[in-house]
Coordinates of C-alpha atoms and ligand atoms in Angstrom, one line a residue:
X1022 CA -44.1 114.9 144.7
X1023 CA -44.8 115.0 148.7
X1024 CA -46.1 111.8 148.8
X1025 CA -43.2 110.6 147.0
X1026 CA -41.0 112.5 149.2
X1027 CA -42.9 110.5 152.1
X1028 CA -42.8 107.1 150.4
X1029 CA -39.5 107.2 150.3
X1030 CA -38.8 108.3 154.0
X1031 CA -41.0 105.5 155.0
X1032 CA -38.9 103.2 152.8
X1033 CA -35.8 104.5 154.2
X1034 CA -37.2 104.1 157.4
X1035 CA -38.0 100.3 156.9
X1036 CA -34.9 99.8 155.1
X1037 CA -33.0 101.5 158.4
X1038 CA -34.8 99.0 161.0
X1039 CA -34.4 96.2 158.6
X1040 CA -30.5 97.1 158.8
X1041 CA -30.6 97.4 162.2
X1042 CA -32.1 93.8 162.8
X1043 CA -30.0 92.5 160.3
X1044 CA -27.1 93.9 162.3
X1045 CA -28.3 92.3 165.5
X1046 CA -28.6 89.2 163.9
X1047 CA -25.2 89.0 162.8
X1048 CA -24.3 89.2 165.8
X1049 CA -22.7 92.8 165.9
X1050 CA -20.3 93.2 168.5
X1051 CA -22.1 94.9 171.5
X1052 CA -19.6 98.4 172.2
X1053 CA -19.2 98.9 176.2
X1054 CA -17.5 102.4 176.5
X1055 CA -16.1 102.1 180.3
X1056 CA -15.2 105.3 181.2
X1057 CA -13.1 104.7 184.7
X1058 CA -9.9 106.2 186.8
X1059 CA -6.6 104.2 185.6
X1060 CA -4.4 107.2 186.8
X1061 CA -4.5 109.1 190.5
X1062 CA -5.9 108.2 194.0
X1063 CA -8.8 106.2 192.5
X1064 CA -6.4 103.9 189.7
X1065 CA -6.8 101.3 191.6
X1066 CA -10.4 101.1 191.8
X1067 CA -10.9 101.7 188.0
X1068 CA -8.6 98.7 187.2
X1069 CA -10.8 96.7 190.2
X1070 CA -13.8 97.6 188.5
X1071 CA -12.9 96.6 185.2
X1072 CA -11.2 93.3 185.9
X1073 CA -14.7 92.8 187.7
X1074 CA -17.0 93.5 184.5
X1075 CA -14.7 91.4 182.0
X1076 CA -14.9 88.2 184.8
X1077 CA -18.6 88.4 184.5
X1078 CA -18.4 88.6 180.7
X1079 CA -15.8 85.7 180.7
X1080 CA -18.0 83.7 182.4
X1081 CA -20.5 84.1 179.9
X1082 CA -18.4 83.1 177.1
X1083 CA -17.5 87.0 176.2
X1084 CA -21.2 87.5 175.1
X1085 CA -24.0 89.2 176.9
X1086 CA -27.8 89.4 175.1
X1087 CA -26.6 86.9 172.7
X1088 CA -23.9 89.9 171.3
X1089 CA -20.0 89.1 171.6
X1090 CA -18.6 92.3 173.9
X1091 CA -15.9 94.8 172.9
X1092 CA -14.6 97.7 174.7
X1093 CA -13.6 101.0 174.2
X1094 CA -11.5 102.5 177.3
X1095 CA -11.4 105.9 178.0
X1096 CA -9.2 107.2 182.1
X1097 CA -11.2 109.9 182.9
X1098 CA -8.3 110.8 185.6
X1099 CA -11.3 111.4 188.3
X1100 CA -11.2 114.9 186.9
X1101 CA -15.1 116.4 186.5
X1102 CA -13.7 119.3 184.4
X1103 CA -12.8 116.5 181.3
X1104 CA -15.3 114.7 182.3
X1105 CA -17.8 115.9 179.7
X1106 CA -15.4 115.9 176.6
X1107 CA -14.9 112.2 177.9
X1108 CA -18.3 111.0 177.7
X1109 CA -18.7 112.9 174.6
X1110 CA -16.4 110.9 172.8
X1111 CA -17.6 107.7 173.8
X1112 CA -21.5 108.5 172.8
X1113 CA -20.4 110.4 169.5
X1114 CA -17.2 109.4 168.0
X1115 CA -17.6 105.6 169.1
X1116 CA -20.8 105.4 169.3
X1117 CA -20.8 103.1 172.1
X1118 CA -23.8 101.0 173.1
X1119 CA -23.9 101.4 176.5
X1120 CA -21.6 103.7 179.1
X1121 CA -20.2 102.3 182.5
X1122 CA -18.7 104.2 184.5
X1123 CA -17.5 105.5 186.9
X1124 CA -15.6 106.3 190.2
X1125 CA -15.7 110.3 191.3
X1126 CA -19.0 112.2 191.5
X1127 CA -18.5 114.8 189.9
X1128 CA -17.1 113.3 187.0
X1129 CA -20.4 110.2 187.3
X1130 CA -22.9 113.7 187.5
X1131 CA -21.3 114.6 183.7
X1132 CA -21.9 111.1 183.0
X1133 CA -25.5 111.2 183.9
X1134 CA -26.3 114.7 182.3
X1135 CA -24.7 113.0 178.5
X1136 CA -26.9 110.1 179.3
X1137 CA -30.5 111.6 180.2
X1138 CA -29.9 113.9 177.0
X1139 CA -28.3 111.5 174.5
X1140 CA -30.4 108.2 175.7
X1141 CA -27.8 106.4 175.9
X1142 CA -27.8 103.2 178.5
X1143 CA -25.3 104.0 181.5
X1144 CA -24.9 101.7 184.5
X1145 CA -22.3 103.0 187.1
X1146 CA -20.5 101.1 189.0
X1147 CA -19.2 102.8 191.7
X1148 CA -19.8 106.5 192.3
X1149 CA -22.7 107.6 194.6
X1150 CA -23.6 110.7 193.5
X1151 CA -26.6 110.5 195.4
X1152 CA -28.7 112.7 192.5
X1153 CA -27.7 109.5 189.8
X1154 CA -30.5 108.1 191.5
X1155 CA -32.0 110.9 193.0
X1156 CA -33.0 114.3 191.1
X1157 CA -31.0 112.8 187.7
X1158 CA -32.7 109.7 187.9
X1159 CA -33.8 108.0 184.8
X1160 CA -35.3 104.9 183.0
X1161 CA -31.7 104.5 181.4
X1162 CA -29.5 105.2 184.5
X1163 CA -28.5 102.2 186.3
X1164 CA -26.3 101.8 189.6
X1165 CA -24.7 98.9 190.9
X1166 CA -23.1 100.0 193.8
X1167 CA -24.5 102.7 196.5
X1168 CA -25.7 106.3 197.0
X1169 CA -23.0 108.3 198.8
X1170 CA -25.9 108.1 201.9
X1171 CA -25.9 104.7 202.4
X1172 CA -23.1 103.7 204.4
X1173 CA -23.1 106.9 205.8
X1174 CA -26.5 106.8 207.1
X1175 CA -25.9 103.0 208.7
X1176 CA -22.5 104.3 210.0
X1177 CA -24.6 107.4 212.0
X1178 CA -26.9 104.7 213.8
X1179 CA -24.6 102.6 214.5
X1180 CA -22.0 105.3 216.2
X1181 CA -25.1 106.8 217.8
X1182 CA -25.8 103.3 219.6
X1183 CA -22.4 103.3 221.0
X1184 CA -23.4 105.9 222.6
X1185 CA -21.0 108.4 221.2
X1186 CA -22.4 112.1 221.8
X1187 CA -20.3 114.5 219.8
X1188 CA -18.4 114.0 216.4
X1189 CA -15.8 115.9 214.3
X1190 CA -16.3 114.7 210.9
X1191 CA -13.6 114.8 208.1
X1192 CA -13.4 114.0 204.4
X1193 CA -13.0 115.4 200.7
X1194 CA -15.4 118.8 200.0
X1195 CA -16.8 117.0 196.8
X1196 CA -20.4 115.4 196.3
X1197 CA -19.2 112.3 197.8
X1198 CA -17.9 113.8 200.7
X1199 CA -20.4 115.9 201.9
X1200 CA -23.4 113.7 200.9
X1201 CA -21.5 110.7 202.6
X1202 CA -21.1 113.1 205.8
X1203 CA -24.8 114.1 205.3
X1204 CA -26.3 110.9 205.6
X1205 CA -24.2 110.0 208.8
X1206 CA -25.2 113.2 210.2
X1207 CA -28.8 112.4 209.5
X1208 CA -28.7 109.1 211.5
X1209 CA -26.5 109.8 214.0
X1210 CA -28.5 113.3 215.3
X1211 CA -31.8 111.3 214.9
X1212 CA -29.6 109.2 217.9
X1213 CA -29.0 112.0 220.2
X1214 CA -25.6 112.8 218.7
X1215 CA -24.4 115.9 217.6
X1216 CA -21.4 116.4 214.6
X1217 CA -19.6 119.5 216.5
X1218 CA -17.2 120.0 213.8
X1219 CA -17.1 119.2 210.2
X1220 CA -13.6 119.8 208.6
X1221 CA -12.8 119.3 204.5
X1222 CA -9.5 119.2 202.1
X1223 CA -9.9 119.9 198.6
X1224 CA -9.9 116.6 196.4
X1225 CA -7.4 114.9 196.0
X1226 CA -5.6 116.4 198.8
X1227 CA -3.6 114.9 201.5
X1228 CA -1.9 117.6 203.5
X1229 CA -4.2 116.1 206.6
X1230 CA -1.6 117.2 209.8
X1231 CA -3.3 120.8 210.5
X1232 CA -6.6 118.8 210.4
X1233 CA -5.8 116.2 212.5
X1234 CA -4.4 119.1 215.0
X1235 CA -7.6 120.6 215.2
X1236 CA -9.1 117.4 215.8
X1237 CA -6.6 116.6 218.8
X1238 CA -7.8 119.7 220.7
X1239 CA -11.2 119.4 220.0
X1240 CA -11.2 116.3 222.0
X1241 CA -14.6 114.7 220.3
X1242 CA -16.2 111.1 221.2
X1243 CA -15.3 109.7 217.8
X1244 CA -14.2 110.8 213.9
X1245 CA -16.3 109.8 211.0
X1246 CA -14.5 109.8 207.8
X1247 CA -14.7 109.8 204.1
X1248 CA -12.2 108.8 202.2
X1249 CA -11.0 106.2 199.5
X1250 CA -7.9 104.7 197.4
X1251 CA -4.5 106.1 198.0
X1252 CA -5.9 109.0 200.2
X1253 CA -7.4 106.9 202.5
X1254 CA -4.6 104.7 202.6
X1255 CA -2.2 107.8 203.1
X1256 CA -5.6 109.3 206.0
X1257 CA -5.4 105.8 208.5
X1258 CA -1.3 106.0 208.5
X1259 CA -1.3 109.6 209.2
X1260 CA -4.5 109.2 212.1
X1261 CA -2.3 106.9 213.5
X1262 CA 0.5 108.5 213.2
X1263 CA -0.8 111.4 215.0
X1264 CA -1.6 109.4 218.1
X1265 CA -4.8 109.8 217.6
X1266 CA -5.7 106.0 217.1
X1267 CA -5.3 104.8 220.4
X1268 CA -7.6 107.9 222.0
X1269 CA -10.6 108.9 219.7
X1270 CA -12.3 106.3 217.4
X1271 CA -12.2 106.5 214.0
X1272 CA -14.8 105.2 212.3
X1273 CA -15.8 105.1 208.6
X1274 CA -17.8 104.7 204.9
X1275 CA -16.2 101.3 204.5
X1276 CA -14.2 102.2 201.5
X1277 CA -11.9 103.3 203.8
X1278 CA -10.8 99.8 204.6
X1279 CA -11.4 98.5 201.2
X1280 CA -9.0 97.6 198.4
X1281 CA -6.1 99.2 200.8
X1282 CA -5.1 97.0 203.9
X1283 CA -2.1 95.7 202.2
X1284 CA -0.7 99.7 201.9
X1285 CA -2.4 100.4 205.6
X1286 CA -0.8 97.7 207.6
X1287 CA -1.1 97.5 211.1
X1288 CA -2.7 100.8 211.4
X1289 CA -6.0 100.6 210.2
X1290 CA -5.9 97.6 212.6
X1291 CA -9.6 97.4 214.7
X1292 CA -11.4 100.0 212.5
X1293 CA -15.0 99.9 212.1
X1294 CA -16.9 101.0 208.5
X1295 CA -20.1 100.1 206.9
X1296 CA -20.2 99.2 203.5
X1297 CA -22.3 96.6 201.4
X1298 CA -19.9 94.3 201.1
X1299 CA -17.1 92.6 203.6
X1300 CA -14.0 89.9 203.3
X1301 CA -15.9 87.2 205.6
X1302 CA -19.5 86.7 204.1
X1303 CA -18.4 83.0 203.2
X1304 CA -21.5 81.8 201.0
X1305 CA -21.0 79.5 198.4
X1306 CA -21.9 82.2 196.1
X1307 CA -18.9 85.1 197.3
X1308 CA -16.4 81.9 198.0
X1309 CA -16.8 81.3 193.9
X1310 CA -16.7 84.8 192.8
X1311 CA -13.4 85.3 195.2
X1312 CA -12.1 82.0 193.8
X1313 CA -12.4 83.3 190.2
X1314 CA -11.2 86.4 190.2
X1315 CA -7.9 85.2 192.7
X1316 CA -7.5 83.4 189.7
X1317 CA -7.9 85.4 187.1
X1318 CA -5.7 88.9 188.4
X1319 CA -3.9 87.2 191.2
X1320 CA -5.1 89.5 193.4
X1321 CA -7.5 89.6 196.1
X1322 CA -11.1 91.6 194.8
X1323 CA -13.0 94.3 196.9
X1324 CA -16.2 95.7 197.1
X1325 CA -15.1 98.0 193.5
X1326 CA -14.4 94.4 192.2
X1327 CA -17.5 93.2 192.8
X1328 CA -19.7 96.3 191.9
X1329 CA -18.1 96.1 188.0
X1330 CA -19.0 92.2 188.2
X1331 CA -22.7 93.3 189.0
X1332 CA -22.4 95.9 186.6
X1333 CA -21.9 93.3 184.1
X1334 CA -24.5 91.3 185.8
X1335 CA -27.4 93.8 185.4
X1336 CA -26.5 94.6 181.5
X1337 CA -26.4 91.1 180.6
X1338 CA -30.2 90.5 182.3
X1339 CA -31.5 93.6 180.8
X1340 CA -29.8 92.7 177.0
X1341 CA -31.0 89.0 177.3
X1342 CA -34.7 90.2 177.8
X1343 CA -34.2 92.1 174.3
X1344 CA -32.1 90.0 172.6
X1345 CA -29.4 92.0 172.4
X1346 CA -31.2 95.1 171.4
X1347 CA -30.4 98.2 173.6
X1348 CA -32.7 100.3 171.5
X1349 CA -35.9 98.8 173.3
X1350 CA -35.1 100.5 176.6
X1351 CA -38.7 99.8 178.3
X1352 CA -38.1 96.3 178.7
X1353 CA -34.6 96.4 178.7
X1354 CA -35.9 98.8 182.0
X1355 CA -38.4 96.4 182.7
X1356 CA -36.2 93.2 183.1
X1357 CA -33.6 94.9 185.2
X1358 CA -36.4 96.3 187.8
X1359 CA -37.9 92.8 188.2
X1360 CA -34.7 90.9 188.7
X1361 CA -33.4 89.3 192.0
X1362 CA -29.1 89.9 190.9
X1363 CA -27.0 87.2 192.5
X1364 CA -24.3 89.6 193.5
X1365 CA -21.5 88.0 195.8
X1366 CA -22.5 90.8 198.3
X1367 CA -25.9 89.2 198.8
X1368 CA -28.4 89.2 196.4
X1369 CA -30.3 92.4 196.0
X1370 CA -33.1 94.2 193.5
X1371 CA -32.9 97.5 192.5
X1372 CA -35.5 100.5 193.8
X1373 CA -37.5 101.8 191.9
X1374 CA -34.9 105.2 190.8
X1375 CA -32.2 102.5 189.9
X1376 CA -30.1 102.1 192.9
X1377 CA -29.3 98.7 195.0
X1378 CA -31.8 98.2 198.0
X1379 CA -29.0 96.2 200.3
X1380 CA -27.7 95.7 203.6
X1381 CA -25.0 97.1 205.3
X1382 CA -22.6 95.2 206.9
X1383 CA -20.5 96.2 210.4
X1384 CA -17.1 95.2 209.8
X1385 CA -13.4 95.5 211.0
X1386 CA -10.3 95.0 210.1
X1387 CA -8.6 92.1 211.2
X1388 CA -5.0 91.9 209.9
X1389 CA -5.8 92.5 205.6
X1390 CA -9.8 92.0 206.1
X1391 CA -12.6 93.3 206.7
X1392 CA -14.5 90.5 208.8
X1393 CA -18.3 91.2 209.3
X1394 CA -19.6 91.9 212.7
X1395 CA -23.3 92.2 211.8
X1396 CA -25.2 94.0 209.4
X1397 CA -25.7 97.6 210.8
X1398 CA -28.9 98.0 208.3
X1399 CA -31.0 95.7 206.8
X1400 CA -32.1 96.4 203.2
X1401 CA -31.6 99.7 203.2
X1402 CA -33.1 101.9 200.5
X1403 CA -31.7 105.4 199.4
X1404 CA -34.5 107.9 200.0
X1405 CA -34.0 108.8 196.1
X1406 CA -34.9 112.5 197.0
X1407 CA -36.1 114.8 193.9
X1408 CA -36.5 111.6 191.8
X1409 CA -39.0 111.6 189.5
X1410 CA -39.8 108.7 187.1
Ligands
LIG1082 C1 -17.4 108.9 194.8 O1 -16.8 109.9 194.4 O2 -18.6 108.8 194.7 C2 -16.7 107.8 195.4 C3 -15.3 107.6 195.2 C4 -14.6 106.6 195.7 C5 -15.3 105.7 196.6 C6 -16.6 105.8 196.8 C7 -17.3 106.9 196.3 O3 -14.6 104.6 197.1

């Protein structure tokens, strides 16, 4: 009786990775579940980041690992406290294949926790949660955009070399936020600065006037900021606005220059941010990705553009290495680690916790771009504290 009991697990066994081979072989659509903002301050980036994955997939003929690509959409409203439910229903009632997403934190943290206790594959491609690829880390999680330190860090030494000495900082009081404040912080006292003051709003807020008050009679060397999408748009008018423009610097985590010069108009004229990715980098292989998408959305892209193209990018290396097969996540790992990805930002390899190893580029605005001055930090690589893999 056991060992017919165990006979027939073992066939049933066989017969399930026979099905699942058989499956592959069809061809069985390959289920992206993109979990992403379409609705509040970050809407725009989510539709960015999107438009930037299915350009990628286009130009592979709408396959990736050999498997045609379908999506299921899910707007996670950049609201953590859904954000679980959200992810839930893409691993269990659509069993997707692999998660992207997404913008917020918070809501990318949930993401992570579903992912290291489910197994499933998720690559984000914007949010820097700096634990994704720090204390979370994992040989599923994947990030093709940032840790919330990077351009913060590069910002810090580069306002430190100007020789700035004291800072009022400002932003959201959220991971991104403070980590992004954290790693300019780092830098910029290594320099010989000090951040004097260091003043938050509540996401999604934008009731900035009794900040920027404070900030007016504190009288600091320069402002270092945080902020993205619509606020930021809404932050540089009302810094302006406030007179502030003309008499304390304000400098930045290059998303707040990104994606919104258009709604910012003359006022975020001059500003300097770091960020991996700029308007101006002119090689042959940004002047074809900018080409393509212009063409595609009639729209300009931006750095959340080009982070859901190397999404795509890093899935479809990772998938062609095992033929289509997500369940064999060591090489699927192993290809991804080992690969040089052609990004239009520069090309750039991942660490060894997941996240881009990149440079930094200075730039400033200069009527709707963002024209690179230099690059404030060559390669730089995330210090991936508390990871463990
Ligand atoms: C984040 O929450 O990590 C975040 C959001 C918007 C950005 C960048 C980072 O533009």
């Amino acid at each position: 009786m056991k060992n017919t009991r165990l006979g027939l697990s073992l066939f049933t066994t066989a017969l399930l990775a026979l099905a699942s081979s058989a499956t592959l072989a069809q061809g069985a659509k390959l289920k992206v579940g993109l979990m992403l903002p379409y609705t509040g301050t970050f809407a725009a980036l989510g539709t960015a980041i999107e438009n930037g994955f299915r350009l990628y997939v286009a130009e592979q003929g709408g396959k990736l690992g050999g498997r045609e690509v379908e999506f299921v959409k899910v707007d996670d409203e950049s609201d953590p406290s859904k954000a679980t439910d959200n992810v839930n229903k893409l691993v269990k009632r659509d069993n997707v294949d692999v998660l992207v997403g997404t913008v917020h934190s918070g809501v990318a943290m949930a993401m992570a926790k579903v992912a290291k206790d489910s197994g499933t594959l998720l690559i984000v491609p914007n949010a820097g949660a700096d634990a994704v690829t720090g204390a979370m880390c994992g040989p599923n999680i994947f990030r093709s955009s940032f840790s919330n330190w990077q351009p913060g860090y590069a910002m810090g030494e580069v306002v430190a070399k100007k020789g700035h000495k004291k800072v009022v900082t400002i932003t959201w009081k959220y991971a991104a936020g403070d980590e992004s404040v954290r790693g300019f912080k780092e830098a910029f006292e290594k320099g010989g600065g000090q951040v004097v003051k260091e003043l938050n709003l509540p996401f999604p807020g934008v009731e900035f006037q009794a900040l920027l008050t404070d900030i007016a009679s504190t009288r600091p060397d320069a402002v270092y900021t945080f902020f993205a999408g619509g606020g930021a748009v809404k932050f540089v008018k009302d810094y302006a606005a406030a007179g502030l423009k003309k008499n304390i610097p304000l400098y930045g985590a290059g998303f707040l220059t990104d994606g919104t010069l258009e709604a910012q108009g003359a006022d975020a004229d001059g500003l300097l941010t770091t960020l991996h990715y700029a308007d101006s980098l002119g090689t042959p292989r940004d002047s074809a990705f900018r080409l393509a998408y212009a063409k595609s959305y009639k729209l300009q892209p931006d750095v959340y553009a080009v982070q859901g193209y190397d999404a795509a990018q890093i899935l479809g290396i990772g998938l062609t290495a095992v033929k289509g097969d997500v369940g064999k996540k060591a090489e699927f790992a192993a290809a991804v680690q080992r690969a040089r990805i052609d990004s239009p930002r520069g090309p750039f390899m991942l660490s060894k916790a997941h996240n881009p190893v990149q440079d930094i580029y200075l730039r400033q605005v200069v009527g709707k771009e963002n024209k690179v001055v230099g690059v404030a930090s060559k390669a730089l690589t995330d210090p991936a504290r508390g990871c463990r893999m």
